PDB file of C-alpha atoms in Angstrom:
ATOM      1  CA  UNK A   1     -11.311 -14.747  -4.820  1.00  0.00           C
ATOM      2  CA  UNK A   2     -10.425 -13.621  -1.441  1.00  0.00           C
ATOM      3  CA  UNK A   3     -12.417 -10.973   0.983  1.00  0.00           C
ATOM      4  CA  UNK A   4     -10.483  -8.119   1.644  1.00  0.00           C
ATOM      5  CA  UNK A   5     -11.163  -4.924   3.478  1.00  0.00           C
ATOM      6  CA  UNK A   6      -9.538  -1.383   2.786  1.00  0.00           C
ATOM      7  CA  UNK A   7      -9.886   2.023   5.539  1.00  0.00           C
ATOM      8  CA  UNK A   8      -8.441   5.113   4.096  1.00  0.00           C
ATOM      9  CA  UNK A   9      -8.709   8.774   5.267  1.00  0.00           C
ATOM     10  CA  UNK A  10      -9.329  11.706   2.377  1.00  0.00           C
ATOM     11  CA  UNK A  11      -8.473  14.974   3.099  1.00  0.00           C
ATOM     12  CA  UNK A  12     -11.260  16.783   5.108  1.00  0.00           C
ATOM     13  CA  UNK A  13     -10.544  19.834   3.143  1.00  0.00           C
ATOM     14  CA  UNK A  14     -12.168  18.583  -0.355  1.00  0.00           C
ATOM     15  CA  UNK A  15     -16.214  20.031  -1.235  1.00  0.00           C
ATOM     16  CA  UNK A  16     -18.170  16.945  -0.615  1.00  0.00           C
ATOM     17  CA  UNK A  17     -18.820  16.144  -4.687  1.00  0.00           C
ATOM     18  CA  UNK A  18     -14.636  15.861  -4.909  1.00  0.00           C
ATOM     19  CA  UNK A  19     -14.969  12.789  -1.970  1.00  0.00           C
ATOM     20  CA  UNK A  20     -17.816  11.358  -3.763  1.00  0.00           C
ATOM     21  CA  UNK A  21     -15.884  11.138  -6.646  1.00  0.00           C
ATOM     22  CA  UNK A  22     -12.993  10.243  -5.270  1.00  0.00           C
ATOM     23  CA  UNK A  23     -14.814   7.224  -3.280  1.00  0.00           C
ATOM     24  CA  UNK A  24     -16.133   6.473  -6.324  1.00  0.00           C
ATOM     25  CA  UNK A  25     -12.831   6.300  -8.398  1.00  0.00           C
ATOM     26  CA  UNK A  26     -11.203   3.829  -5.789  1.00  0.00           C
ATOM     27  CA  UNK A  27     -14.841   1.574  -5.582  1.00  0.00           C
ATOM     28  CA  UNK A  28     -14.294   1.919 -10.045  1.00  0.00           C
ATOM     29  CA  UNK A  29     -10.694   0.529  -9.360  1.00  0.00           C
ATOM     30  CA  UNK A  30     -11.906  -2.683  -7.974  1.00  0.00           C
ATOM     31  CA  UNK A  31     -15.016  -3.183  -9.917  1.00  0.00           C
ATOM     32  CA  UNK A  32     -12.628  -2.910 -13.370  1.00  0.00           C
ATOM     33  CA  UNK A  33     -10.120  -5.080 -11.933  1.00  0.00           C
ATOM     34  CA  UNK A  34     -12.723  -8.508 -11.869  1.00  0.00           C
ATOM     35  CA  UNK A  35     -13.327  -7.254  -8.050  1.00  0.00           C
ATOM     36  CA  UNK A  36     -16.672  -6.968  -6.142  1.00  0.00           C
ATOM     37  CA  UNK A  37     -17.638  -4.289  -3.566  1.00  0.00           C
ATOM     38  CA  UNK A  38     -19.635  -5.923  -0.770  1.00  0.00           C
ATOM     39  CA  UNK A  39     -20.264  -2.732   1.246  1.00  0.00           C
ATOM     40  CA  UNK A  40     -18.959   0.846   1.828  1.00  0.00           C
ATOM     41  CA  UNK A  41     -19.317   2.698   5.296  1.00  0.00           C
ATOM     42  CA  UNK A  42     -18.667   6.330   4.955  1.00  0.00           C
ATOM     43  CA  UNK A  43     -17.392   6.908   9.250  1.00  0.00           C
ATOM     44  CA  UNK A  44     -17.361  10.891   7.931  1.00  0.00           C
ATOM     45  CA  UNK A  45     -15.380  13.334   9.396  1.00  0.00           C
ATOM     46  CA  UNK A  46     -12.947  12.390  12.690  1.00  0.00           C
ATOM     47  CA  UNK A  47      -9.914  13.759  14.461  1.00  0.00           C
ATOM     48  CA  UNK A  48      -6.820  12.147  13.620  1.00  0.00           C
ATOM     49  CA  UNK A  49      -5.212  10.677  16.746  1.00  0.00           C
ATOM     50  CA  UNK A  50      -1.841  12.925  15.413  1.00  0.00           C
ATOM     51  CA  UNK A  51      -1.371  15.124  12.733  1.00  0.00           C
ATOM     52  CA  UNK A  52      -0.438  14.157   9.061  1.00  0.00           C
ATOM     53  CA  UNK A  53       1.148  16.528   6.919  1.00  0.00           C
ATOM     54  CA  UNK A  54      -0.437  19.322   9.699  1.00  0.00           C
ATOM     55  CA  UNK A  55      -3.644  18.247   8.862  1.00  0.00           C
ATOM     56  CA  UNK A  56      -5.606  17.514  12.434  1.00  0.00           C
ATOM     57  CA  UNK A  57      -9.081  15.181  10.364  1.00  0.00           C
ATOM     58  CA  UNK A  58     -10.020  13.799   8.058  1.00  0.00           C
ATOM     59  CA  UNK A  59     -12.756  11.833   6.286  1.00  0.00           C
ATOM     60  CA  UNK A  60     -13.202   7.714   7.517  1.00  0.00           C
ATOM     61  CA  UNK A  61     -14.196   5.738   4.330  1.00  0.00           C
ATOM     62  CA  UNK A  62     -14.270   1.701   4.989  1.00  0.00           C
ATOM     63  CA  UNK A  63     -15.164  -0.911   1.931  1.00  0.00           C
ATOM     64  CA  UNK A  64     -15.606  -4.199   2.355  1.00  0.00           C
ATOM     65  CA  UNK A  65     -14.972  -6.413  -1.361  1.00  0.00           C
ATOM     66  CA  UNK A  66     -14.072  -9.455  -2.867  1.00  0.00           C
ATOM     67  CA  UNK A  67     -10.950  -9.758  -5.740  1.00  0.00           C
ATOM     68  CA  UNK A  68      -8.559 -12.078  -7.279  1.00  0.00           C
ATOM     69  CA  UNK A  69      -5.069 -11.728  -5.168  1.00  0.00           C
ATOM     70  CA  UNK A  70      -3.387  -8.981  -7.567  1.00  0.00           C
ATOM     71  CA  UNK A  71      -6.048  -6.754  -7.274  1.00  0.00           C
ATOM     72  CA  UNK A  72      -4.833  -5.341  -3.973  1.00  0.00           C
ATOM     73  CA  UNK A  73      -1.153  -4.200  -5.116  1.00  0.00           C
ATOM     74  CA  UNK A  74      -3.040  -2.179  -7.683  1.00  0.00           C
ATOM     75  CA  UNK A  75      -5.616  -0.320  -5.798  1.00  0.00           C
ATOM     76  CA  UNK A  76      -2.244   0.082  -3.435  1.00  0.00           C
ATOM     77  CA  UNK A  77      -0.461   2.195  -6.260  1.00  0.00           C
ATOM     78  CA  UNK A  78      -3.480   4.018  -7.676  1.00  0.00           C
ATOM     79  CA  UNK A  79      -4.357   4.960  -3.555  1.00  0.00           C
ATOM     80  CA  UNK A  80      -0.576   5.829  -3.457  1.00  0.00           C
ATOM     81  CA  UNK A  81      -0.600   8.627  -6.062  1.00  0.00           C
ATOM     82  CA  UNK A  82      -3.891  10.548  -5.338  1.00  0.00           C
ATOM     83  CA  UNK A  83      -2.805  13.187  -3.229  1.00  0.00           C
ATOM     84  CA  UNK A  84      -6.245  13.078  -1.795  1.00  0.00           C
ATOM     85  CA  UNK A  85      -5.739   9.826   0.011  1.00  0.00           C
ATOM     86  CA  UNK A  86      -3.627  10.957   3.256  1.00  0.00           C
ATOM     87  CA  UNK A  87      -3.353   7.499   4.573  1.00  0.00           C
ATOM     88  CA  UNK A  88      -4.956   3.941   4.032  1.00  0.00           C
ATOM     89  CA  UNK A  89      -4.662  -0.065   4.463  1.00  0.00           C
ATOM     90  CA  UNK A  90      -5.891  -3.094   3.422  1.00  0.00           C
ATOM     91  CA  UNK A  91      -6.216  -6.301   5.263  1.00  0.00           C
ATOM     92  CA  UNK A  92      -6.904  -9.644   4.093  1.00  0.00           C
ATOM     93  CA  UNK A  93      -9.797 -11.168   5.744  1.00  0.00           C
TER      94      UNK A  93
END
């Protein structure tokens, strides 16, 4: 198992339940995958050092979580097809 830890911004212009939900999907993503979620620091709303698709913020989310190796090339293509997620990464610790 290796630590990894994954930023990505939502679009600012979701209600608050539809980024709760969506947090929760990606956290559901690891957890069902034989990951574990050490922490999750919702940074909230901040201005996006340029614009993305003319959007000008957007909403910080940072989790910190343990998985096998594969794990992270899945959350990749599930984070990769929600048109919610406007940008993220994951680094290995």
């Amino acid at each position: 198992m290796n630590s990894y830890e994954l930023l990505y911004i939502i679009n600012n212009e979701l209600s608050d339940e539809a980024k709760a939900n969506l947090v929760d999907k990606l956290n559901a993503v690891v957890t069902d995958n034989g990951g574990a979620i050490d922490g999750v620091d919702k940074w909230g709303t901040r201005k996006l050092a340029y614009p993305i698709n003319y959007k000008t913020e957007g909403y910080y989310v940072l989790v910190n979580f343990t998985a096998p190796a594969t794990l992270p090339d899945e959350l990749e293509r599930v984070m990769r097809i929600t048109d919610a997620v406007i940008r993220f990464m994951i680094v290995k610790k």
